Short mmCIF file of C-alpha atoms and ligand atoms in Angstrom, two decimals:
data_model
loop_
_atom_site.label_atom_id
_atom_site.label_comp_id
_atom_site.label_asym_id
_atom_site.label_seq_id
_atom_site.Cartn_x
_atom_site.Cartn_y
_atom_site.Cartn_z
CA UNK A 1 0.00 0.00 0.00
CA UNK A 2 1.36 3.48 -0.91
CA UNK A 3 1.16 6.12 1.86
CA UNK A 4 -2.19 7.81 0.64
CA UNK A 5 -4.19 4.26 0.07
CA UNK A 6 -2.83 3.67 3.50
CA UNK A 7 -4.27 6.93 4.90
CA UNK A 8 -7.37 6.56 3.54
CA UNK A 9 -7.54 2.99 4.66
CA UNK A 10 -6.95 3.75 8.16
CA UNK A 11 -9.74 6.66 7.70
CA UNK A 12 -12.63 5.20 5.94
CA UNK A 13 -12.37 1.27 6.82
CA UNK A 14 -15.60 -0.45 7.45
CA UNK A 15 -17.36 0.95 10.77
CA UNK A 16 -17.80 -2.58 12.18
CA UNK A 17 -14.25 -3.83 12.01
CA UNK A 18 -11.80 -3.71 14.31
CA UNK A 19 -8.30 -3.95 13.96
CA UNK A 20 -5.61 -6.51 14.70
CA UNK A 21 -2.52 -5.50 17.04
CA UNK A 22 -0.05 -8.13 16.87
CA UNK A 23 3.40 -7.25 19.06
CA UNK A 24 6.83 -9.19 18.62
CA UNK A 25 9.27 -9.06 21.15
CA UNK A 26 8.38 -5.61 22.17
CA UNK A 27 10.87 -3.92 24.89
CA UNK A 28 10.60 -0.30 26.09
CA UNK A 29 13.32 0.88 29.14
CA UNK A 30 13.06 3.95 30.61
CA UNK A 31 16.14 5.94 31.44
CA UNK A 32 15.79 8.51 34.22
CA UNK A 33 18.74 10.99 34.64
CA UNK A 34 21.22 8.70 36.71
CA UNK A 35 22.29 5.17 36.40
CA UNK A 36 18.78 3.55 36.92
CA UNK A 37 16.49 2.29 34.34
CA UNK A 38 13.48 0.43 34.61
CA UNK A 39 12.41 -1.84 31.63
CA UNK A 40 9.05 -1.25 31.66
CA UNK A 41 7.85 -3.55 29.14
CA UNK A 42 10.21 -6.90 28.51
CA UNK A 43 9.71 -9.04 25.24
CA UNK A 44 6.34 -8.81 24.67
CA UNK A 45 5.01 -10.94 22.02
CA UNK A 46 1.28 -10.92 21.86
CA UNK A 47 -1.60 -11.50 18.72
CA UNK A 48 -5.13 -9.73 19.58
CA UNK A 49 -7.80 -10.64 17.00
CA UNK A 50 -10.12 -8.22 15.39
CA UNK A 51 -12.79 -8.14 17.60
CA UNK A 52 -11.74 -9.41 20.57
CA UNK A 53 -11.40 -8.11 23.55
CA UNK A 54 -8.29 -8.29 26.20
CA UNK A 55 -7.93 -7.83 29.56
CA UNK A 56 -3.96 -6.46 30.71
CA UNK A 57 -3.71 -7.24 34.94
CA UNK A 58 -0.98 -7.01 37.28
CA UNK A 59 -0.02 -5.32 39.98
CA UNK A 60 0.93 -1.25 39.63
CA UNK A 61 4.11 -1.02 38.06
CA UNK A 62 3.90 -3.98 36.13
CA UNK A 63 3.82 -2.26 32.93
CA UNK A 64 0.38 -2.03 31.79
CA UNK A 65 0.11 1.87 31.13
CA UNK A 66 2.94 1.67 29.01
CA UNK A 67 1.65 -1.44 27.05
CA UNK A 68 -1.02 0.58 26.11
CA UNK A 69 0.77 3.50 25.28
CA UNK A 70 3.15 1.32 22.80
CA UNK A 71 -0.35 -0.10 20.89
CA UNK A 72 -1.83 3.48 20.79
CA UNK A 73 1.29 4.30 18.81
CA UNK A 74 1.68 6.71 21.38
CA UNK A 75 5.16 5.66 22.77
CA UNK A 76 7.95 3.80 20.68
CA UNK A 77 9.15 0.88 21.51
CA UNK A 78 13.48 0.50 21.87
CA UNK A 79 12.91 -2.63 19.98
CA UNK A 80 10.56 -5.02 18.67
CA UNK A 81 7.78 -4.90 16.06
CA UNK A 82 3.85 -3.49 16.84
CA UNK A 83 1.94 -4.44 13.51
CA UNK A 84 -1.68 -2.65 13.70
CA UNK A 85 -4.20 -4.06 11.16
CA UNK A 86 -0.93 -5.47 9.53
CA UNK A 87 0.95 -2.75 9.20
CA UNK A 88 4.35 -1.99 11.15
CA UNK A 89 3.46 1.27 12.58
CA UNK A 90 6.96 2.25 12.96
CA UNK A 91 7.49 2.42 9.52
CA UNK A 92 4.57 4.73 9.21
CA UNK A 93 5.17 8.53 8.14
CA UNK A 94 4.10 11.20 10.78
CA UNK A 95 1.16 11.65 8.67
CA UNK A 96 0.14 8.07 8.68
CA UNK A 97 0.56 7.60 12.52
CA UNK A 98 -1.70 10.62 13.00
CA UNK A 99 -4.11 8.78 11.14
CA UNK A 100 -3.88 6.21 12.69
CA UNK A 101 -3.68 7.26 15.74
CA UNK A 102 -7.26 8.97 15.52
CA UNK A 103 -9.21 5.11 14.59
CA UNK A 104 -7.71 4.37 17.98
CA UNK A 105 -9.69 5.38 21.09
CA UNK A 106 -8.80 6.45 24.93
CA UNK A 107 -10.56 5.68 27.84
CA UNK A 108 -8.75 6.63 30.94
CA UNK A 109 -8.92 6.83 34.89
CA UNK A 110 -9.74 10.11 35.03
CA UNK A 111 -11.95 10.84 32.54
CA UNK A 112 -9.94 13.92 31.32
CA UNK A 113 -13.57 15.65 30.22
CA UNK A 114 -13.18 19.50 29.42
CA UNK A 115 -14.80 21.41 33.03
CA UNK A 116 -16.59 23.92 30.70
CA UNK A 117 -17.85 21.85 27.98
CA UNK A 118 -21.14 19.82 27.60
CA UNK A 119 -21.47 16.22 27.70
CA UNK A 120 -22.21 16.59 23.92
CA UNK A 121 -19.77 19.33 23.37
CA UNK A 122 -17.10 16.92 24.96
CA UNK A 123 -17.78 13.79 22.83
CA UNK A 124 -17.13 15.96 19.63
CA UNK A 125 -14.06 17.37 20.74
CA UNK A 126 -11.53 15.24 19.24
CA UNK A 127 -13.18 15.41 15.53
CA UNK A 128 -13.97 19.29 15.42
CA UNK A 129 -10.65 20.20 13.95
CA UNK A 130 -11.50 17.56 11.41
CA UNK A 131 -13.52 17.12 8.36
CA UNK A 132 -15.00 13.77 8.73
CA UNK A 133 -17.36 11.43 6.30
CA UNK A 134 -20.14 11.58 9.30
CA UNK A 135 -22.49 14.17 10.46
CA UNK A 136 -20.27 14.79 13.81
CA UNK A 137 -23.29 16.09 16.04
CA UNK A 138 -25.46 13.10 14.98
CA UNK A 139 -22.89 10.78 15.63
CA UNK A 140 -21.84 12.47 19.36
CA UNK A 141 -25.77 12.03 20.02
CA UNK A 142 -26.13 8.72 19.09
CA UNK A 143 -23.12 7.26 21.13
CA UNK A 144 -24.38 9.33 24.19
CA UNK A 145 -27.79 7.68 23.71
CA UNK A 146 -25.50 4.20 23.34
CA UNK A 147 -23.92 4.55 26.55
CA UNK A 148 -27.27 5.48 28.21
CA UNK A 149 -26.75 9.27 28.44
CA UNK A 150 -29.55 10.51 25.46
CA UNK A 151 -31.23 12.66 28.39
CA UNK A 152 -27.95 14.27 29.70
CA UNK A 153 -26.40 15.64 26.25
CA UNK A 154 -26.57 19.46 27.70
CA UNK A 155 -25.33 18.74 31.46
CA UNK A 156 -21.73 19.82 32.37
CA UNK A 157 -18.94 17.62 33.73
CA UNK A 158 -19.94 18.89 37.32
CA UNK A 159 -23.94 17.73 36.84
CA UNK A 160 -22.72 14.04 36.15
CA UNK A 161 -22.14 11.41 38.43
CA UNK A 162 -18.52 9.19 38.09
CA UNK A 163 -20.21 6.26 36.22
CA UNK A 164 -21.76 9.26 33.59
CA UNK A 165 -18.91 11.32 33.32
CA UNK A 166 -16.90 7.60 32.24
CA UNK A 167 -19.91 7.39 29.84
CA UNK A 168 -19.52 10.36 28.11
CA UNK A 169 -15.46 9.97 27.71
CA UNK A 170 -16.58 6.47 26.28
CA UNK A 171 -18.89 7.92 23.67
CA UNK A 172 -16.44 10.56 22.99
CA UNK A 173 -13.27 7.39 22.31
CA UNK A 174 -15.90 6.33 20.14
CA UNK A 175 -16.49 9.39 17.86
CA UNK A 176 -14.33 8.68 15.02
CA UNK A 177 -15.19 4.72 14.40
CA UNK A 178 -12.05 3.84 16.62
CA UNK A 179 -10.80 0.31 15.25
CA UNK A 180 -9.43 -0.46 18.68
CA UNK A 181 -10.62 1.14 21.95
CA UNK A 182 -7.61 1.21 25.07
CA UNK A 183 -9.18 1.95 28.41
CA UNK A 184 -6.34 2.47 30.89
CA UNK A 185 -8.20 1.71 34.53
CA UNK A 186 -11.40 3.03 33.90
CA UNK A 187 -12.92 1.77 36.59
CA UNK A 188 -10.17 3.20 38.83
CA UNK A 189 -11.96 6.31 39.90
CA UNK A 190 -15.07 4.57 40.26
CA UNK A 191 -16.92 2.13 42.91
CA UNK A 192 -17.46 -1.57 42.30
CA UNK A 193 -21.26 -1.76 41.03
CA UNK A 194 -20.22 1.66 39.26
CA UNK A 195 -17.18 0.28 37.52
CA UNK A 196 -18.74 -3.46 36.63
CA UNK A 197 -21.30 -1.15 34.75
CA UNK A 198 -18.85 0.57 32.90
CA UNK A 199 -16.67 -2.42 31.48
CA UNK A 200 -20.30 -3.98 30.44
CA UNK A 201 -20.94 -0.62 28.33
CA UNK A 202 -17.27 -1.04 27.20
CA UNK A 203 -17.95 -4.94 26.36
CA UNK A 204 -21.21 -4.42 24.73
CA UNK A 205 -19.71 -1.77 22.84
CA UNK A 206 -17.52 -3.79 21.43
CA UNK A 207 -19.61 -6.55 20.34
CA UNK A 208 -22.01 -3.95 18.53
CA UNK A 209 -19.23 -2.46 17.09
CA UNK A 210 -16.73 -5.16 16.38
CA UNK A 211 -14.18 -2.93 18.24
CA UNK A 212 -10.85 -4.75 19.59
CA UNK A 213 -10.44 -3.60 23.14
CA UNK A 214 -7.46 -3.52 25.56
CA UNK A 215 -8.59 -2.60 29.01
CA UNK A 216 -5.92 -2.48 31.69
CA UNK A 217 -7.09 -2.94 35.34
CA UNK A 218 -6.00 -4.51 38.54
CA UNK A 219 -8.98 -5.71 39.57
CA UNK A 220 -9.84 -8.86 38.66
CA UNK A 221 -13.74 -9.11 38.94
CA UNK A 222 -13.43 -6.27 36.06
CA UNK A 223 -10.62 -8.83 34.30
CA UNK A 224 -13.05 -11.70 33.90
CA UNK A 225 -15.33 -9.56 31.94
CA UNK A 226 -13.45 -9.86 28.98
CA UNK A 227 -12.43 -12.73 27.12
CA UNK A 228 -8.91 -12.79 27.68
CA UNK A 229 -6.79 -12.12 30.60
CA UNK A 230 -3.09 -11.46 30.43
CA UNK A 231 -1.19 -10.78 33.50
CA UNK A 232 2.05 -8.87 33.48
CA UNK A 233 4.89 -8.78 36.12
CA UNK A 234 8.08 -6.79 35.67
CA UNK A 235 6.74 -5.51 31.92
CA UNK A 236 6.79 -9.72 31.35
CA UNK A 237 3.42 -11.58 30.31
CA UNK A 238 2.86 -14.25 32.87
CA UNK A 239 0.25 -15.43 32.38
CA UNK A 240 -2.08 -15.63 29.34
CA UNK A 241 -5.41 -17.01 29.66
CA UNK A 242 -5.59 -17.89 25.75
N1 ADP B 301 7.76 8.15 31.92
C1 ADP B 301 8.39 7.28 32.71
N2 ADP B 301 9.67 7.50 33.10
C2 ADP B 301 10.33 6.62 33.89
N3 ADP B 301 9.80 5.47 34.33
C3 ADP B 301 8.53 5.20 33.99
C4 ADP B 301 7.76 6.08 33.16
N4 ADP B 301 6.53 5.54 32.97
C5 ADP B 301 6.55 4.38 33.65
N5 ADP B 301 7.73 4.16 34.26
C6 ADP B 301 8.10 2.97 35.05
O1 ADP B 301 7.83 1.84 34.26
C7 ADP B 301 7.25 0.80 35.03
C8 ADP B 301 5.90 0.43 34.45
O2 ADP B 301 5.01 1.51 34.62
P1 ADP B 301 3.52 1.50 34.08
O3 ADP B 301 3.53 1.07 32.65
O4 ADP B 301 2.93 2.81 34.39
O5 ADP B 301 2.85 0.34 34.96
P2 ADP B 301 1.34 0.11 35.40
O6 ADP B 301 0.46 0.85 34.44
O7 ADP B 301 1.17 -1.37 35.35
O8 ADP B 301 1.21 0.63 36.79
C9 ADP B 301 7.18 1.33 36.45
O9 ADP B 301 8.32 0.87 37.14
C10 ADP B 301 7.22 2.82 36.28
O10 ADP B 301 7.78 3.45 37.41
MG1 MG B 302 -0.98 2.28 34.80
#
């Protein structure tokens, strides 16, 4: 594929197909000023299917944030190979990665919505500087009616609960037909009915949607909600449950 088929692929692929992430030997060691480093993540090798869904455990400092980071394409690894939907995404141009970068979506443990913006003025954030092939507004108010929020579209940040403030950053990972969804502890912030809730919008999501998703958590009642459970120790996989 030349660049611009490969842009366009990553753009305008079919809304109900997610995307493979496939990871060979992947290392990534931080260096800190002095003599320490930490090797974060150690020879991973790992194939997700389209689809599937994949839970990353272990204990804090095991490596999971920065797992995530590598598949978003938002970190590079120091070695090893992270094909996305078959393509080696460090041989992509800056241009491609971007694209790329926007069929992947971000669910995190803080929700990171914008204090001043609507719920419905939040979920269109991250496609406004964009010209997309959808009618953004439509789309931002059919995900919040997905994730069970078509009555709240006008409430601030503030006016929502935990659980509906994790709703609305859902719906707004969703926005641009993600391929792959990564939810870094997003039940982290949140209580134990509150957060079961929100890994069965994220799971149903998924199945709808034929999303991948990667969901990092140390707890393991939210692990055994997806279909796969990896657990990582010293940036090293474990265990697999595949
Ligand atoms: N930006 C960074 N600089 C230096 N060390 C880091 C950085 N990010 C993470 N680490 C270290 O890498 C290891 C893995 O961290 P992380 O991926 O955040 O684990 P987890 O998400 O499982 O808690 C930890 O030892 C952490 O201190
Ligand atoms: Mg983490």
């Amino acid at each position: 594929m030349d660049t611009n088929d490969r842009e366009l692929s990553y753009q305008t692929r079919s809304q109900h197909e997610g995307l493979a992430v496939s990871l060979v030997a992947v290392s990534k060691t931080y260096r800190s000023g002095g003599s320490e480093s930490v090797t974060a993540v150690d020879a991973v090798t790992l194939d997700i299917l389209p689809g599937h869904s994949l839970a990353l455990t272990g204990r804090s400092g095991s490596g999971k944030s920065t797992l995530l980071h590598l598949i978003g394409a938002m970190d590079v690894p120091d070695e090893g190979q992270i094909t996305i939907d078959g393509t080696d995404i460090a041989r992509l141009r800056d241009s491609e990665r971007a694209a790329l970068r926007r069929r992947i979506g971000f669910v995190f443990q803080r929700f990171h919505l914008l204090p001043a913006l609507t719920a419905l003025d939040n979920v269109l954030a991250p496609v406004l500087p964009y010209r997309t092939d959808f009618d953004k507004v439509a789309r931002a108010r059919e995900l919040l009616g997905a994730v069970g929020l078509g009555d709240r579209v006008k409430h601030l940040p503030s006016q929502l609960s935990g659980g509906e403030q994790q709703r609305v950053a859902i719906a707004r990972a969703l926005i641009n037909h993600p391929g792959i969804v990564l939810a870094d502890e997003p039940t982290g912030n949140l209580d134990t009915h509150t957060g079961t809730e929100i890994v069965a919008v994220l799971d149903r999501l998924r199945t709808e949607r034929g999303l991948t998703l990667i969901v990092a958590t140390h707890d393991a009642s939210i692990a055994r909600r997806c279909g796969r459970t990896l657990v990582l120790s010293d940036g090293r996989i474990l265990s697999d449950s595949d």
